[in-house]
Amino acid sequence: MDSKEIKEFGLQLGYSKVGITLAEGFPDYVKEVESRGDEFSILSFTTTNPLKDALPKIKMSDAKSIIVLVYDYFKYDYPEELTKMIGKAYLGRCYGPQPGTINYARLQLMKDYLSENGCKVDSSIGVPARWAGAHAGVTTFRRNNFAYAEDCGSYIIISTIVVDRELEYDEPTMECKCPPNCRICMDACPMQAIYKPFHLNPKKCISFNNWMTQAGREPISPHIPYELREKMGCHIHGCDICQDVCPRNHIKRQMPKKMDPFIEAIAKDITLPNILHMTEEFYNKRINPIMYNYIKDKRYFQRNAAIAMGNLEDIAFIPDLE
């Protein structure tokens, strides 16, 4: 098994890009994150911490290579009434996929292939995926902090697998292809979370306020500040604004796509009142299959729905909110 065979197998599984880079780690990433003070203290609450795992050999002393897999989650389209509330990556059910799903099986098949061909495999190391993608030559950077892949735009999930085998490595693409002086993403963000190119204040981001504001995460408060709530609009689980306005994503957004059949089938049930009044059965059948990533307590989905209903200023919601 060589690098070419690994890439071909990944493409056969449905990944859009496969690249390979050295497992020496990313000390420049660590230095950059640490230079930003407590802005990224939220990493301590993540299952895989890229700041701790940016040097893979600390956890896997015989690590030699990082295989980077890029999956395009915008192959299907999604109902507009849902994309106004939920990020497309979550509607695609491919970010940190749950066991028993096709997206989970895809990554497992890749790991099984590597293991069966004599590699020691570890996909639990929280390698900083966007840096790994650029080092492996499959992505570039944009000012909105997202990684971009040719033909996919930024609508991608990057998975990394660390192995103990030396392979043929790809030429890095550590570059930004934004038009000179473009700031469309920064101007479009209602929270002004992107305060300068490549710099995001996560605590102002809509997604942060959807997910990270939960009890037990001190010093983060479960209370979303009032001055931020109106700016969150009707987003209850993630936000795509800075991606959707990006010129480099324009072609991808305009490409004809079939509607995701599962999401289309359940879309009519996923309304703000239904989320606010959800039962355990509704949570298990409608919310958890899509929004399983960061929130395990349905009260926070209900809170997010209440904020969205208030922001819509529709008097029909008054009885629900009361």
Coordinates of C-alpha atoms in Angstrom, one line a residue, residues 91-304:
L91 CA -28.1 19.1 8.2
G92 CA -25.5 16.9 6.4
R93 CA -25.0 14.8 9.5
C94 CA -21.3 14.4 8.7
Y95 CA -19.5 16.4 11.4
G96 CA -18.3 14.0 14.1
P97 CA -20.9 11.5 12.8
Q98 CA -22.7 9.1 15.1
P99 CA -22.1 5.3 15.1
G100 CA -24.6 3.5 12.9
T101 CA -24.6 6.2 10.2
I102 CA -23.2 6.2 6.7
N103 CA -20.8 9.1 7.4
Y104 CA -19.4 7.2 10.5
A105 CA -19.0 4.1 8.4
R106 CA -17.1 6.0 5.7
L107 CA -14.4 7.0 8.2
Q108 CA -14.3 3.6 9.8
L109 CA -13.8 1.9 6.4
M110 CA -10.8 4.2 5.8
K111 CA -9.3 3.3 9.2
D112 CA -10.0 -0.5 8.6
Y113 CA -8.3 -0.3 5.2
L114 CA -5.2 1.3 6.7
S115 CA -5.1 -1.2 9.6
E116 CA -5.6 -4.2 7.3
N117 CA -2.6 -3.0 5.3
G118 CA -0.3 -2.9 8.3
C119 CA -0.6 0.6 9.7
K120 CA -1.1 1.6 13.3
V121 CA -4.0 4.0 13.2
D122 CA -5.2 6.8 15.5
S123 CA -8.0 9.1 14.5
S124 CA -8.7 10.3 18.1
I125 CA -5.8 12.8 18.1
G126 CA -7.3 16.3 17.7
V127 CA -5.0 17.4 14.9
P128 CA -5.8 21.1 13.9
A129 CA -7.6 20.0 10.8
R130 CA -7.5 23.2 8.7
W131 CA -3.8 23.5 9.2
A132 CA -3.3 19.8 8.4
G133 CA -5.4 20.3 5.2
A134 CA -3.2 23.1 4.0
H135 CA 0.0 21.3 4.9
A136 CA -1.3 18.3 3.0
G137 CA -2.0 20.4 -0.1
V138 CA -5.8 19.8 -0.2
T139 CA -7.1 23.2 1.2
T140 CA -6.2 26.9 1.3
F141 CA -7.3 29.6 3.8
R142 CA -9.7 32.4 3.6
R143 CA -10.1 35.6 5.7
N144 CA -13.2 34.2 7.3
N145 CA -11.1 31.5 9.0
F146 CA -12.4 28.6 6.9
A147 CA -10.5 26.1 4.9
Y148 CA -11.4 25.9 1.2
A149 CA -11.0 23.1 -1.3
E150 CA -11.2 23.3 -5.1
D151 CA -14.7 22.5 -6.4
C152 CA -16.1 22.3 -2.9
G153 CA -15.6 25.8 -1.5
S154 CA -15.6 25.9 2.3
Y155 CA -18.5 23.5 2.7
I156 CA -16.2 20.7 3.8
I157 CA -15.5 18.5 6.8
I158 CA -11.9 17.6 7.3
S159 CA -11.0 14.3 9.0
T160 CA -7.5 13.4 10.0
I161 CA -5.9 10.0 10.6
V162 CA -2.4 9.6 12.1
V163 CA -0.4 6.5 11.1
D164 CA 3.0 5.0 11.8
R165 CA 4.1 4.7 8.2
E166 CA 6.3 7.0 6.1
L167 CA 4.5 7.9 2.9
E168 CA 4.9 10.3 0.0
Y169 CA 3.9 13.8 1.1
D170 CA 2.0 16.5 -0.7
E171 CA 3.2 20.0 -1.4
P172 CA 1.7 22.4 1.2
T173 CA -0.7 25.1 0.1
M174 CA -0.5 27.4 3.1
E175 CA -1.9 30.4 1.3
C176 CA -4.9 32.7 1.1
K177 CA -6.7 33.2 -2.2
C178 CA -9.0 36.0 -1.1
P179 CA -9.3 38.9 -3.5
P180 CA -7.2 41.9 -2.4
N181 CA -8.9 43.9 0.4
C182 CA -12.0 41.8 0.3
R183 CA -14.0 42.1 3.6
I184 CA -17.4 40.8 2.6
C185 CA -17.4 38.1 5.3
M186 CA -16.4 40.6 8.0
D187 CA -19.1 43.1 7.0
A188 CA -21.8 40.4 6.7
C189 CA -21.3 38.9 10.2
P190 CA -24.1 40.4 12.4
M191 CA -22.0 39.8 15.5
Q192 CA -18.8 41.3 14.0
A193 CA -17.1 38.2 15.3
I194 CA -14.5 38.4 12.5
Y195 CA -12.7 41.5 13.7
K196 CA -9.9 41.4 11.2
P197 CA -8.7 38.9 8.5
F198 CA -8.0 35.5 10.0
H199 CA -9.0 36.6 13.4
L200 CA -12.3 35.5 15.0
N201 CA -13.5 36.3 18.5
P202 CA -15.3 33.0 19.1
K203 CA -17.3 34.4 22.1
K204 CA -19.0 36.8 19.7
C205 CA -19.8 34.1 17.2
I206 CA -23.4 32.9 16.8
S207 CA -22.3 29.3 16.9
F208 CA -20.5 29.8 20.2
N209 CA -23.5 31.3 21.8
N210 CA -25.7 28.5 20.5
W211 CA -23.5 25.7 21.8
M212 CA -21.0 26.7 24.4
T213 CA -23.2 28.6 26.8
Q214 CA -24.2 25.7 28.9
A215 CA -24.1 25.1 32.7
G216 CA -20.9 23.4 34.0
R217 CA -18.6 25.2 31.6
E218 CA -17.3 27.9 34.0
P219 CA -16.2 30.6 33.4
I220 CA -18.5 30.5 30.4
S221 CA -22.0 31.4 31.5
P222 CA -25.2 29.6 30.3
H223 CA -26.8 33.0 30.0
I224 CA -26.5 34.5 26.5
P225 CA -26.0 38.3 26.9
Y226 CA -29.1 40.3 25.9
E227 CA -27.1 42.6 23.7
L228 CA -26.1 39.6 21.5
R229 CA -29.5 37.9 21.3
E230 CA -31.1 40.1 18.7
K231 CA -28.0 39.8 16.5
M232 CA -28.4 36.0 16.5
G233 CA -31.5 36.2 14.4
C234 CA -33.2 32.8 14.1
H235 CA -30.0 30.7 14.1
I236 CA -30.4 27.9 16.7
H237 CA -27.5 25.6 15.7
G238 CA -24.7 27.1 13.8
C239 CA -24.5 29.8 11.1
D240 CA -23.3 29.9 7.5
I241 CA -23.4 33.7 6.9
C242 CA -19.7 34.2 6.4
Q243 CA -19.4 31.2 4.1
D244 CA -22.6 32.0 2.1
V245 CA -21.5 35.5 1.2
C246 CA -17.9 34.5 0.2
P247 CA -17.3 35.0 -3.5
R248 CA -15.3 31.8 -3.7
N249 CA -18.4 29.9 -2.6
H250 CA -20.6 31.5 -5.3
I251 CA -20.2 28.8 -7.9
K252 CA -20.8 26.0 -5.4
R253 CA -23.9 27.6 -4.1
Q254 CA -25.4 28.1 -7.6
M255 CA -24.7 24.5 -8.7
P256 CA -27.9 22.5 -9.2
K257 CA -28.4 19.9 -6.4
K258 CA -31.0 17.4 -5.4
M259 CA -32.7 17.9 -2.1
D260 CA -31.5 15.8 0.7
P261 CA -34.3 13.2 0.9
F262 CA -34.1 12.6 4.7
I263 CA -34.0 16.3 5.6
E264 CA -36.8 17.0 3.1
A265 CA -39.0 14.3 4.7
I266 CA -38.6 15.7 8.3
A267 CA -38.4 19.4 7.5
K268 CA -42.1 20.1 8.2
D269 CA -41.7 18.9 11.8
I270 CA -38.7 21.1 12.7
T271 CA -40.3 24.3 13.6
L272 CA -39.5 26.7 16.4
P273 CA -42.7 26.0 18.3
N274 CA -42.1 22.3 18.0
I275 CA -38.6 22.7 19.3
L276 CA -39.7 24.9 22.2
H277 CA -42.3 22.3 23.3
M278 CA -40.3 19.2 22.3
T279 CA -40.9 15.9 24.0
E280 CA -38.2 13.3 24.5
E281 CA -39.6 11.4 21.5
F282 CA -39.3 14.5 19.3
Y283 CA -35.8 15.1 20.5
N284 CA -34.7 11.6 19.8
K285 CA -36.4 11.4 16.3
R286 CA -36.0 14.8 14.9
I287 CA -33.3 16.9 16.8
N288 CA -30.6 14.4 17.9
P289 CA -30.2 12.8 14.4
I290 CA -29.1 16.2 13.1
M291 CA -27.9 18.4 16.0
Y292 CA -26.0 15.8 18.0
N293 CA -22.7 17.6 18.0
Y294 CA -22.5 20.0 20.9
I295 CA -25.7 20.0 22.9
K296 CA -27.0 16.9 24.8
D297 CA -29.5 18.7 27.0
K298 CA -32.7 19.6 25.1
R299 CA -33.2 22.7 27.3
Y300 CA -30.6 24.6 25.3
F301 CA -32.3 23.8 22.0
Q302 CA -35.5 25.2 23.7
R303 CA -33.7 28.3 24.9
N304 CA -32.2 28.9 21.4

